[in-house]
Coordinates of C-alpha atoms in Angstrom, one line a residue:
M1 CA 12.3 20.8 -35.5
D2 CA 9.6 19.7 -37.4
S3 CA 10.9 17.7 -40.3
S4 CA 8.5 20.0 -42.9
E5 CA 9.6 23.4 -41.5
Q6 CA 12.1 25.1 -44.0
V7 CA 14.6 27.1 -41.6
I8 CA 17.1 29.4 -43.5
Y9 CA 20.8 29.7 -41.6
P10 CA 22.4 33.3 -42.4
A11 CA 26.5 32.8 -42.2
K12 CA 29.4 35.2 -42.1
L13 CA 30.3 32.8 -45.2
V14 CA 28.9 29.1 -46.3
R15 CA 31.8 27.0 -47.6
T16 CA 30.4 24.4 -49.9
L17 CA 33.2 22.5 -51.5
D18 CA 30.9 22.1 -54.3
P19 CA 32.9 23.1 -57.3
A20 CA 29.6 24.5 -59.1
R21 CA 28.7 26.7 -56.0
P22 CA 31.7 27.1 -54.0
S23 CA 30.2 30.0 -51.5
A24 CA 27.2 31.0 -50.4
E25 CA 25.6 33.4 -47.8
A26 CA 22.9 31.3 -46.2
I27 CA 21.7 27.7 -46.0
M28 CA 18.1 26.0 -46.0
V29 CA 17.5 23.0 -44.2
R30 CA 14.5 21.2 -44.3
G31 CA 14.2 18.1 -41.7
S32 CA 17.6 16.2 -41.8
R33 CA 18.8 17.2 -45.1
I34 CA 19.8 20.5 -47.1
R35 CA 17.0 22.0 -49.1
A36 CA 19.3 24.9 -50.8
I37 CA 22.3 26.8 -50.9
G38 CA 22.6 30.6 -52.1
S39 CA 21.7 34.2 -51.3
L40 CA 19.0 35.1 -48.6
D41 CA 16.6 36.2 -52.1
E42 CA 17.3 32.8 -53.9
L43 CA 16.1 30.8 -50.8
E44 CA 13.6 32.6 -49.7
A45 CA 11.9 31.7 -53.4
H46 CA 11.8 28.0 -52.0
G47 CA 8.3 28.7 -50.1
P48 CA 7.4 29.6 -46.7
S49 CA 10.7 29.3 -44.2
R50 CA 12.4 31.0 -40.9
I51 CA 15.2 32.6 -40.2
D52 CA 17.7 31.5 -38.0
D53 CA 20.7 33.6 -37.1
R54 CA 22.6 31.6 -34.7
Y55 CA 25.2 31.3 -37.1
A56 CA 25.3 35.1 -38.7
D57 CA 29.2 35.9 -37.1
S58 CA 30.4 32.2 -38.0
V59 CA 31.3 30.4 -40.8
I60 CA 29.6 27.2 -42.1
F61 CA 31.7 24.2 -43.5
P62 CA 31.1 20.8 -44.6
G63 CA 31.1 18.7 -41.8
M64 CA 34.4 16.7 -41.4
V65 CA 34.8 13.4 -42.3
E66 CA 37.1 10.6 -40.4
A67 CA 38.2 7.6 -42.5
H68 CA 40.3 6.3 -39.6
A69 CA 39.2 6.5 -36.1
H70 CA 38.4 4.5 -33.1
A71 CA 35.4 5.0 -31.1
K72 CA 36.9 3.2 -27.7
S73 CA 39.5 6.3 -28.0
G74 CA 36.3 8.0 -25.7
G75 CA 37.2 5.4 -23.3
M76 CA 40.6 5.8 -22.6
W77 CA 40.2 9.2 -20.9
E78 CA 38.6 7.0 -18.2
Q79 CA 42.4 6.0 -17.6
T80 CA 46.0 7.7 -16.8
Y81 CA 47.4 9.6 -19.7
I82 CA 51.3 9.8 -19.7
G83 CA 52.1 10.3 -23.4
F84 CA 54.5 13.1 -24.5
Y85 CA 52.4 15.8 -25.9
T86 CA 50.0 17.1 -23.7
R87 CA 46.2 16.7 -24.6
K88 CA 43.0 17.9 -24.0
G89 CA 39.9 15.4 -23.5
P90 CA 36.5 15.2 -24.6
D91 CA 35.6 17.1 -21.4
G92 CA 37.9 19.9 -22.1
K93 CA 40.6 18.6 -19.4
I94 CA 43.9 19.4 -20.3
W95 CA 46.7 16.6 -19.5
T96 CA 49.8 17.9 -19.7
G97 CA 52.5 15.7 -21.6
C98 CA 55.0 13.5 -19.3
T99 CA 58.7 14.2 -21.0
S100 CA 60.7 12.1 -19.2
I101 CA 60.9 8.3 -17.4
E102 CA 60.6 10.0 -14.0
E103 CA 57.3 12.5 -15.0
V104 CA 55.9 9.2 -16.3
Q105 CA 56.3 7.5 -12.5
E106 CA 55.2 10.8 -10.8
R107 CA 51.6 10.3 -12.7
L108 CA 51.5 6.9 -11.9
W109 CA 52.1 7.2 -8.3
E110 CA 49.2 9.9 -8.3
A111 CA 47.0 7.3 -9.8
D112 CA 48.1 4.6 -7.5
S113 CA 47.2 6.1 -4.8
K114 CA 44.0 6.5 -5.9
L115 CA 43.2 2.8 -6.6
D116 CA 41.6 0.3 -4.6
E117 CA 43.9 -2.4 -3.6
G118 CA 44.1 -5.4 -6.0
E119 CA 43.0 -2.7 -9.0
V120 CA 44.6 -3.0 -12.1
L121 CA 46.6 0.6 -13.0
R122 CA 45.6 1.3 -16.3
A123 CA 47.3 4.2 -18.7
W124 CA 47.9 5.1 -22.2
G125 CA 50.2 7.1 -24.5
L126 CA 53.5 6.0 -23.5
D127 CA 56.0 6.7 -26.1
P128 CA 59.4 5.8 -25.6
I129 CA 60.9 6.8 -28.4
F130 CA 60.9 10.4 -26.5
L131 CA 61.8 9.7 -23.1
P132 CA 65.6 10.0 -22.5
G133 CA 68.0 7.1 -21.0
D134 CA 66.8 3.7 -21.0
R135 CA 63.8 2.1 -22.5
L136 CA 61.1 1.7 -19.5
D137 CA 60.2 -1.5 -18.8
R138 CA 59.2 -3.6 -16.1
R139 CA 61.8 -2.0 -13.8
H140 CA 60.6 1.1 -14.1
L141 CA 56.9 0.2 -13.3
D142 CA 58.3 -2.3 -10.1
A143 CA 59.4 1.0 -8.3
V144 CA 55.6 2.3 -8.8
S145 CA 54.4 -0.6 -7.2
N146 CA 55.6 -4.4 -7.1
T147 CA 52.6 -5.5 -5.8
R148 CA 49.6 -4.0 -7.8
P149 CA 49.6 -5.0 -11.4
I150 CA 50.5 -2.4 -14.2
F151 CA 49.4 -2.3 -18.0
I152 CA 50.4 1.2 -20.0
M153 CA 49.2 0.9 -23.1
H154 CA 51.8 2.9 -26.1
Q155 CA 50.9 5.4 -27.9
S156 CA 51.1 3.7 -31.3
G157 CA 48.4 0.8 -29.7
H158 CA 51.1 -1.6 -31.0
L159 CA 53.0 -2.1 -28.0
A160 CA 52.5 -2.2 -23.9
T161 CA 54.6 -2.3 -21.0
V162 CA 53.7 -4.2 -17.9
N163 CA 55.3 -4.7 -14.2
S164 CA 56.5 -8.1 -12.8
E165 CA 53.4 -8.5 -10.9
M166 CA 51.4 -8.4 -14.1
L167 CA 53.8 -10.8 -15.3
R168 CA 53.7 -13.3 -12.4
Q169 CA 49.8 -13.3 -12.3
E170 CA 49.4 -13.9 -16.3
G171 CA 52.5 -16.8 -16.3
I172 CA 54.3 -14.9 -18.6
D173 CA 57.9 -15.9 -18.3
R174 CA 61.0 -16.7 -20.1
D175 CA 59.5 -20.0 -21.4
C176 CA 56.7 -17.8 -23.2
P177 CA 56.8 -18.8 -26.8
V178 CA 54.7 -16.0 -28.3
E179 CA 56.6 -13.4 -30.7
G180 CA 56.8 -9.8 -29.4
V181 CA 57.5 -11.3 -25.8
V182 CA 60.4 -9.1 -25.9
K183 CA 63.5 -10.4 -23.2
D184 CA 66.8 -9.7 -21.8
S185 CA 70.0 -10.7 -22.5
A186 CA 69.5 -13.2 -19.6
G187 CA 66.6 -14.4 -21.4
E188 CA 64.0 -12.8 -18.7
P189 CA 61.2 -10.9 -19.7
T190 CA 61.4 -6.8 -20.0
G191 CA 57.9 -6.4 -19.2
E192 CA 57.6 -5.0 -23.2
L193 CA 55.0 -6.6 -25.1
Q194 CA 54.7 -5.9 -28.9
E195 CA 51.7 -6.5 -31.2
P196 CA 48.4 -7.6 -30.4
P197 CA 49.2 -11.8 -29.7
A198 CA 51.9 -10.5 -27.2
I199 CA 49.8 -7.8 -25.9
A200 CA 46.7 -10.9 -25.4
L201 CA 48.5 -12.4 -22.8
V202 CA 47.4 -9.7 -20.1
K203 CA 44.0 -11.1 -20.4
S204 CA 43.4 -8.6 -17.1
A205 CA 44.0 -5.6 -18.4
T206 CA 43.4 -5.6 -22.5
S207 CA 40.0 -3.9 -22.4
V208 CA 41.9 -1.0 -23.2
L209 CA 41.7 -2.6 -26.8
G210 CA 38.3 -2.7 -26.9
G211 CA 37.3 -6.2 -25.3
E212 CA 34.3 -4.8 -23.9
F213 CA 31.9 -2.2 -25.0
S214 CA 31.3 1.0 -23.2
A215 CA 28.4 3.5 -23.6
S216 CA 30.5 5.5 -21.8
A217 CA 33.1 5.6 -24.4
L218 CA 31.3 5.7 -27.2
R219 CA 29.4 9.3 -26.0
N220 CA 32.9 10.5 -25.3
F221 CA 33.9 9.9 -28.9
G222 CA 30.5 11.6 -29.9
A223 CA 31.7 15.0 -27.7
D224 CA 35.1 14.8 -29.4
A225 CA 33.9 14.7 -32.6
C226 CA 31.5 17.6 -32.2
N227 CA 34.3 19.3 -30.8
H228 CA 36.5 18.9 -33.9
G229 CA 33.8 19.5 -36.3
V230 CA 33.5 15.9 -37.4
T231 CA 30.0 14.5 -37.9
T232 CA 30.8 11.6 -40.0
A233 CA 33.5 9.0 -38.9
A234 CA 34.7 5.2 -39.7
D235 CA 35.5 3.3 -36.2
L236 CA 37.9 1.1 -38.3
G237 CA 38.3 -2.2 -36.6
N238 CA 35.0 -2.3 -34.3
P239 CA 35.2 -5.8 -32.3
F240 CA 31.4 -5.6 -31.3
V241 CA 30.1 -5.6 -35.4
L242 CA 29.5 -9.6 -35.4
T243 CA 28.1 -9.7 -31.7
R244 CA 25.3 -8.9 -29.9
D245 CA 26.6 -5.5 -28.4
L246 CA 25.9 -4.1 -32.0
E247 CA 22.5 -3.3 -31.0
A248 CA 23.4 -1.0 -28.1
H249 CA 25.6 0.8 -30.7
R250 CA 22.6 1.3 -32.7
D251 CA 20.6 2.7 -29.8
I252 CA 23.1 5.2 -28.9
I253 CA 24.3 6.4 -32.5
D254 CA 20.9 6.4 -33.9
D255 CA 19.6 8.5 -31.0
E256 CA 18.6 11.9 -32.6
S257 CA 21.2 13.0 -29.5
Y258 CA 23.9 11.5 -30.7
P259 CA 26.2 14.3 -32.7
V260 CA 27.9 11.7 -34.9
R261 CA 27.0 9.1 -38.0
L262 CA 29.4 6.1 -37.5
S263 CA 30.9 3.5 -40.2
L264 CA 31.4 0.7 -38.1
F265 CA 34.0 -1.6 -39.8
H266 CA 34.2 -5.0 -38.8
R267 CA 37.6 -6.0 -37.4
G268 CA 38.6 -9.4 -39.3
G269 CA 42.2 -11.3 -39.4
G270 CA 45.1 -10.9 -38.1
M271 CA 44.5 -8.7 -35.1
G272 CA 41.8 -10.1 -33.2
G273 CA 39.7 -11.5 -35.8
N274 CA 38.0 -14.7 -34.9
G275 CA 36.2 -17.3 -36.9
D276 CA 36.2 -18.4 -40.3
A277 CA 36.7 -15.2 -43.0
A278 CA 34.1 -16.6 -45.7
D279 CA 31.5 -17.2 -42.8
E280 CA 32.4 -13.8 -41.5
A281 CA 32.2 -12.1 -44.6
E282 CA 29.0 -13.1 -45.1
R283 CA 27.6 -11.9 -41.8
V284 CA 29.1 -8.4 -43.1
A285 CA 27.5 -8.5 -46.2
E286 CA 24.1 -9.4 -44.8
L287 CA 24.5 -6.7 -42.1
A288 CA 25.4 -4.1 -44.6
T289 CA 21.4 -3.9 -45.6
T290 CA 20.7 -3.1 -42.5
S291 CA 22.6 0.2 -42.3
T292 CA 20.9 3.5 -41.1
D293 CA 21.1 6.9 -42.3
K294 CA 23.6 7.3 -38.9
V295 CA 25.2 3.4 -38.5
R296 CA 26.6 2.6 -41.7
L297 CA 28.0 -1.4 -42.0
G298 CA 29.2 -3.4 -44.7
G299 CA 33.4 -2.5 -44.2
V300 CA 35.7 -4.4 -43.1
K301 CA 39.3 -3.5 -41.6
L302 CA 42.7 -6.1 -41.9
F303 CA 45.7 -5.8 -40.5
L304 CA 49.5 -6.3 -42.4
D305 CA 51.9 -5.1 -40.1
G306 CA 52.8 -2.5 -36.8
S307 CA 53.9 0.5 -36.0
I308 CA 57.2 2.3 -37.8
Q309 CA 58.3 4.4 -34.7
G310 CA 57.6 1.1 -32.6
F311 CA 59.9 -0.7 -35.0
T312 CA 57.2 -3.5 -36.1
A313 CA 56.2 -2.1 -39.5
R314 CA 57.4 -4.5 -42.5
L315 CA 59.8 -2.2 -44.6
Q316 CA 61.5 -3.3 -47.7
D317 CA 65.3 -2.9 -48.5
P318 CA 66.9 -1.2 -46.5
G319 CA 65.2 -1.6 -43.8
Y320 CA 65.2 0.2 -40.2
I321 CA 68.6 2.6 -40.2
S322 CA 69.4 1.3 -36.7
G323 CA 69.5 -2.4 -37.9
D324 CA 67.0 -3.5 -36.1
D325 CA 64.8 -6.8 -37.0
N326 CA 62.2 -6.0 -40.2
G327 CA 58.9 -5.9 -38.0
I328 CA 56.3 -8.5 -37.3
W329 CA 53.5 -9.5 -39.5
L330 CA 50.1 -9.6 -37.9
S331 CA 48.9 -11.7 -40.7
S332 CA 50.6 -14.1 -43.2
P333 CA 50.4 -13.6 -46.7
E334 CA 48.4 -16.7 -46.8
Q335 CA 46.1 -15.9 -44.3
F336 CA 45.8 -12.3 -45.4
Y337 CA 44.9 -13.7 -49.1
T338 CA 42.1 -15.8 -47.5
A339 CA 40.6 -13.2 -45.8
F340 CA 40.9 -10.6 -48.1
R341 CA 39.5 -12.6 -51.1
A342 CA 36.5 -13.6 -48.5
Y343 CA 35.3 -10.1 -47.8
H344 CA 36.0 -8.6 -51.5
A345 CA 34.0 -11.3 -52.9
A346 CA 31.4 -10.7 -50.9
G347 CA 31.3 -6.9 -52.1
A348 CA 32.7 -5.5 -48.4
L349 CA 34.4 -2.2 -48.5
V350 CA 38.2 -3.4 -47.4
H351 CA 40.3 -0.8 -45.7
V352 CA 43.7 -2.6 -44.8
H353 CA 46.7 -1.3 -42.1
C354 CA 49.5 -0.8 -44.3
N355 CA 52.4 1.4 -42.5
G356 CA 55.7 -0.1 -44.0
D357 CA 55.9 -0.3 -47.7
E358 CA 56.8 -4.0 -47.9
A359 CA 53.0 -4.3 -46.1
T360 CA 52.0 -2.2 -48.9
E361 CA 53.5 -4.3 -51.6
L362 CA 51.8 -7.6 -50.1
Y363 CA 48.0 -5.8 -50.1
L364 CA 48.8 -4.3 -53.8
D365 CA 49.8 -7.8 -55.1
T366 CA 46.6 -9.5 -53.3
V367 CA 44.6 -6.9 -54.7
E368 CA 45.8 -7.4 -58.1
Q369 CA 45.4 -12.0 -57.6
V370 CA 42.1 -11.3 -56.2
L371 CA 40.5 -8.5 -58.8
R372 CA 41.8 -11.1 -61.4
E373 CA 39.7 -14.2 -59.9
V374 CA 36.7 -12.2 -58.7
P375 CA 36.5 -8.9 -61.1
R376 CA 34.5 -6.0 -58.9
W377 CA 34.7 -2.5 -60.0
D378 CA 34.5 0.9 -58.0
H379 CA 35.6 -1.4 -55.0
R380 CA 37.6 1.4 -53.4
H381 CA 39.6 -0.6 -51.2
T382 CA 42.2 1.3 -49.1
V383 CA 45.7 1.4 -47.8
T384 CA 45.1 3.3 -44.8
H385 CA 48.1 4.7 -43.5
S386 CA 50.2 4.5 -46.4
Q387 CA 52.9 5.7 -44.9
L388 CA 56.1 4.6 -46.8
S389 CA 54.0 3.6 -49.8
T390 CA 56.6 4.3 -53.1
P391 CA 55.5 6.5 -56.5
A392 CA 55.5 3.1 -58.2
Q393 CA 52.8 2.0 -55.5
Y394 CA 50.8 4.8 -55.7
R395 CA 50.6 4.0 -59.6
R396 CA 49.9 0.8 -58.7
M397 CA 46.9 1.8 -56.9
K398 CA 45.5 3.9 -59.6
A399 CA 45.8 1.1 -61.7
L400 CA 43.9 -1.0 -59.4
G401 CA 41.0 1.0 -58.9
M402 CA 42.4 2.1 -54.8
C403 CA 42.3 4.7 -52.4
A404 CA 45.0 5.7 -50.0
N405 CA 44.1 7.3 -46.6
I406 CA 47.3 9.0 -45.2
F407 CA 48.6 9.4 -41.8
S408 CA 50.1 12.9 -42.3
N409 CA 50.1 13.6 -38.0
H410 CA 53.4 11.3 -38.2
I411 CA 55.0 14.3 -40.0
W412 CA 54.3 16.3 -37.0
Y413 CA 54.1 14.0 -34.3
W414 CA 57.0 11.4 -35.1
G415 CA 58.8 13.4 -38.1
D416 CA 62.0 14.2 -36.3
Q417 CA 62.4 10.6 -35.3
H418 CA 61.7 9.3 -38.4
R419 CA 64.1 11.0 -39.9
D420 CA 67.0 10.8 -38.1
L421 CA 66.6 7.6 -35.8
I422 CA 64.4 5.1 -37.7
L423 CA 64.2 6.0 -41.6
G424 CA 66.7 8.4 -42.5
P425 CA 66.3 11.5 -44.6
D426 CA 65.3 10.4 -47.7
R427 CA 63.0 7.7 -47.0
A428 CA 61.4 10.3 -43.8
E429 CA 61.1 13.3 -46.8
R430 CA 58.8 11.2 -49.2
M431 CA 56.6 9.4 -45.9
D432 CA 53.1 10.5 -46.2
A433 CA 53.3 11.3 -49.9
A434 CA 50.0 13.0 -50.5
A435 CA 51.6 15.3 -53.5
T436 CA 52.4 12.4 -55.4
A437 CA 49.4 10.6 -54.9
L438 CA 47.5 13.5 -56.1
R439 CA 49.7 13.8 -58.8
V440 CA 49.2 10.1 -59.4
G441 CA 45.6 10.9 -59.4
V442 CA 44.8 8.1 -55.8
P443 CA 42.2 9.4 -54.3
I444 CA 43.3 10.3 -50.7
S445 CA 42.2 10.9 -47.6
F446 CA 44.1 12.1 -43.8
H447 CA 43.3 10.6 -40.7
C448 CA 44.4 11.1 -36.8
D449 CA 43.6 7.1 -35.8
T450 CA 42.7 8.7 -32.5
P451 CA 43.3 7.8 -29.7
I452 CA 47.2 7.7 -31.3
T453 CA 46.5 11.3 -32.4
P454 CA 44.0 13.7 -31.1
L455 CA 41.0 13.4 -33.1
D456 CA 41.3 16.8 -35.2
P457 CA 40.8 17.2 -38.7
L458 CA 42.2 20.9 -39.5
A459 CA 44.9 20.0 -37.6
T460 CA 45.6 17.0 -39.6
A461 CA 45.2 18.9 -42.9
S462 CA 47.7 21.9 -41.6
Y463 CA 50.2 19.0 -41.3
A464 CA 49.8 17.4 -44.4
A465 CA 49.9 21.1 -46.0
E466 CA 52.9 22.4 -44.1
R467 CA 55.0 19.4 -43.5
A468 CA 56.7 20.8 -40.5
T469 CA 58.2 18.9 -37.5
P470 CA 58.6 20.2 -33.8
S471 CA 61.9 20.9 -34.9
G472 CA 61.2 23.5 -37.5
R473 CA 62.2 21.5 -40.4
I474 CA 60.1 21.1 -43.6
L475 CA 60.0 17.3 -43.9
G476 CA 59.6 17.0 -48.0
E477 CA 59.0 19.9 -49.2
H478 CA 57.9 18.4 -52.7
E479 CA 55.3 16.3 -50.7
R480 CA 53.5 19.5 -50.0
I481 CA 49.9 20.0 -50.5
S482 CA 47.5 23.0 -50.8
V483 CA 45.3 24.0 -48.0
P484 CA 42.7 23.4 -50.6
D485 CA 43.6 20.1 -51.2
A486 CA 44.1 19.4 -47.6
L487 CA 40.4 20.6 -46.9
D488 CA 39.3 18.0 -49.5
A489 CA 41.0 15.1 -48.0
V490 CA 39.2 15.4 -44.7
T491 CA 35.9 16.0 -46.2
I492 CA 35.0 14.7 -49.6
G493 CA 38.1 12.8 -49.9
A494 CA 37.1 10.6 -46.7
A495 CA 33.7 10.8 -47.6
Y496 CA 34.2 8.7 -51.0
M497 CA 36.5 5.9 -49.4
L498 CA 33.6 5.2 -46.7
K499 CA 31.3 5.5 -50.2
L500 CA 29.2 7.8 -48.5
D501 CA 30.2 10.9 -50.5
H502 CA 26.4 11.2 -52.0
L503 CA 25.4 12.0 -49.1
V504 CA 28.2 14.1 -46.8
G505 CA 31.4 15.7 -47.6
T506 CA 30.0 18.6 -49.2
L507 CA 27.4 21.1 -48.9
E508 CA 24.7 20.7 -51.7
S509 CA 21.2 20.4 -52.1
G510 CA 19.8 16.7 -50.8
K511 CA 22.6 15.9 -48.7
F512 CA 22.4 15.4 -45.2
A513 CA 22.2 18.7 -43.2
D514 CA 25.6 18.0 -41.8
F515 CA 28.0 21.3 -41.0
A516 CA 30.8 22.3 -39.5
I517 CA 30.8 25.8 -37.2
L518 CA 33.9 27.6 -37.5
D519 CA 35.4 31.3 -36.4
R520 CA 37.2 31.8 -39.6
D521 CA 36.8 30.7 -43.0
P522 CA 39.8 27.8 -43.5
Y523 CA 40.3 29.3 -47.3
E524 CA 41.9 32.6 -45.7
C525 CA 44.4 30.5 -43.2
S526 CA 48.0 29.7 -43.7
P527 CA 48.7 25.9 -43.7
S528 CA 50.0 26.1 -39.9
E529 CA 46.8 28.4 -39.0
L530 CA 44.5 25.5 -39.9
R531 CA 44.7 24.2 -36.4
E532 CA 44.3 27.5 -34.9
I533 CA 41.0 27.6 -36.1
T534 CA 37.8 27.3 -33.2
V535 CA 35.2 24.9 -33.8
R536 CA 32.0 26.8 -32.1
G537 CA 30.1 23.3 -33.0
T538 CA 28.2 21.4 -35.2
V539 CA 25.0 20.3 -37.2
V540 CA 23.9 16.6 -37.8
A541 CA 21.0 16.2 -39.9
G542 CA 19.7 19.5 -38.9
R543 CA 20.1 19.1 -35.0
H544 CA 22.5 21.7 -33.3
F545 CA 25.7 20.4 -31.1
S546 CA 27.8 23.2 -28.9
A547 CA 31.5 21.8 -28.7
V548 CA 32.9 22.4 -25.1
R549 CA 36.5 24.4 -25.2

């Protein structure tokens, strides 16, 4: 499209999320930006223009913003999916869920039959908490193959399970001292590896953690984003920001054919971070000055704890109702303070993985201490996941100028297990406490953490507003929020915590021409209906992309 040409797109409805003009009948685009929004008569007054009616029977909605995703998820679909829930890949292929260990083994046998001799069998999505009987371990995988190494990534991304051949090849035995190598009553490894230090022992298979840059994975992620109305996303914890592969990212993302803007957050400290924090902080700050319209730099992700359903998150008293040990610190308090202070002092935007409330407490204590030492306003540091953050912790977040990126998908995907097996009803009902955060005044967004759960902001908003579990329970009636508040969270709320709210998140003149094209008005939907909306495609910088359905 000619960058000087003005094009008017009439629609069934334009939902802007701009409080000054919340709806309109058409939107005008000039180049990559929105020129004006209003009636046809109002827009035609802006000078010569062309009318394009391709969206006349659709709803134009702000392009949605996913503030916690992983672009590597695009590459997971090149492996074998063995998760409990049925999932759809970026190409539209439906992968039915595996509801028993036997079904997992059958899918692995099928995958094994298609591999060359010696090739590693890689699969992902395993969620033992849903599978009846014994917990899947090396014995079950040995029944698939005792000669081919097998590597299975769990759905949480915080655990893996391997077979005996993989243990043998990597030298993981009863004498291995690494925390997270689970052992049986006889002291032998079961094949389960908890958290990155243990998983990293499997050097031959950990490309699933993002060990190698994949152009096809990045392109698949872009296709998945388009399919779900996402036009801006944070790749939260990209391992390539400080490597030569950053330029490969730029080549793909900056191309006008790529359908999503990406904020690439450096993965620092704890989970795969290497090098000196002060040196890395300086390099991240320098890279921030090289950001483009589509590739944003200057953010950092740090890690504190693990997964709640994996029993590796850090919980305050009374801990897990099962009585299991209280999780794993991915960064010690001392390591975390050193890293956070360095990145904060360098001006970075820091998002920290905190599933358990003990992790959130340590993060808040650290922010409070560092702000006394290095004062800085409008930092927008974010508690990401914020699953068990308490009302008192939300009040502290408000006082400290922080944000909360809430993992509301857990209410649907693991809500029944959190209530009955992990936390008990009282704490489960205050999980992902969006209503409390909003009452206190903490800026929020919701996220999917793909590949942990599907990249689908409308579904994510739906789960936050409805708070229903698969069994039909309402998990925390008083933490429900309205549909408009949920939609704000996956648009302008997420844009705010990425420091992009002046560019995306609402439809306003001067902002980027980034839209989601929907078949109906989300504001007219009940919470459960939000996830039934069809995304027909997206517009990014005035360019049109069709969804695969």
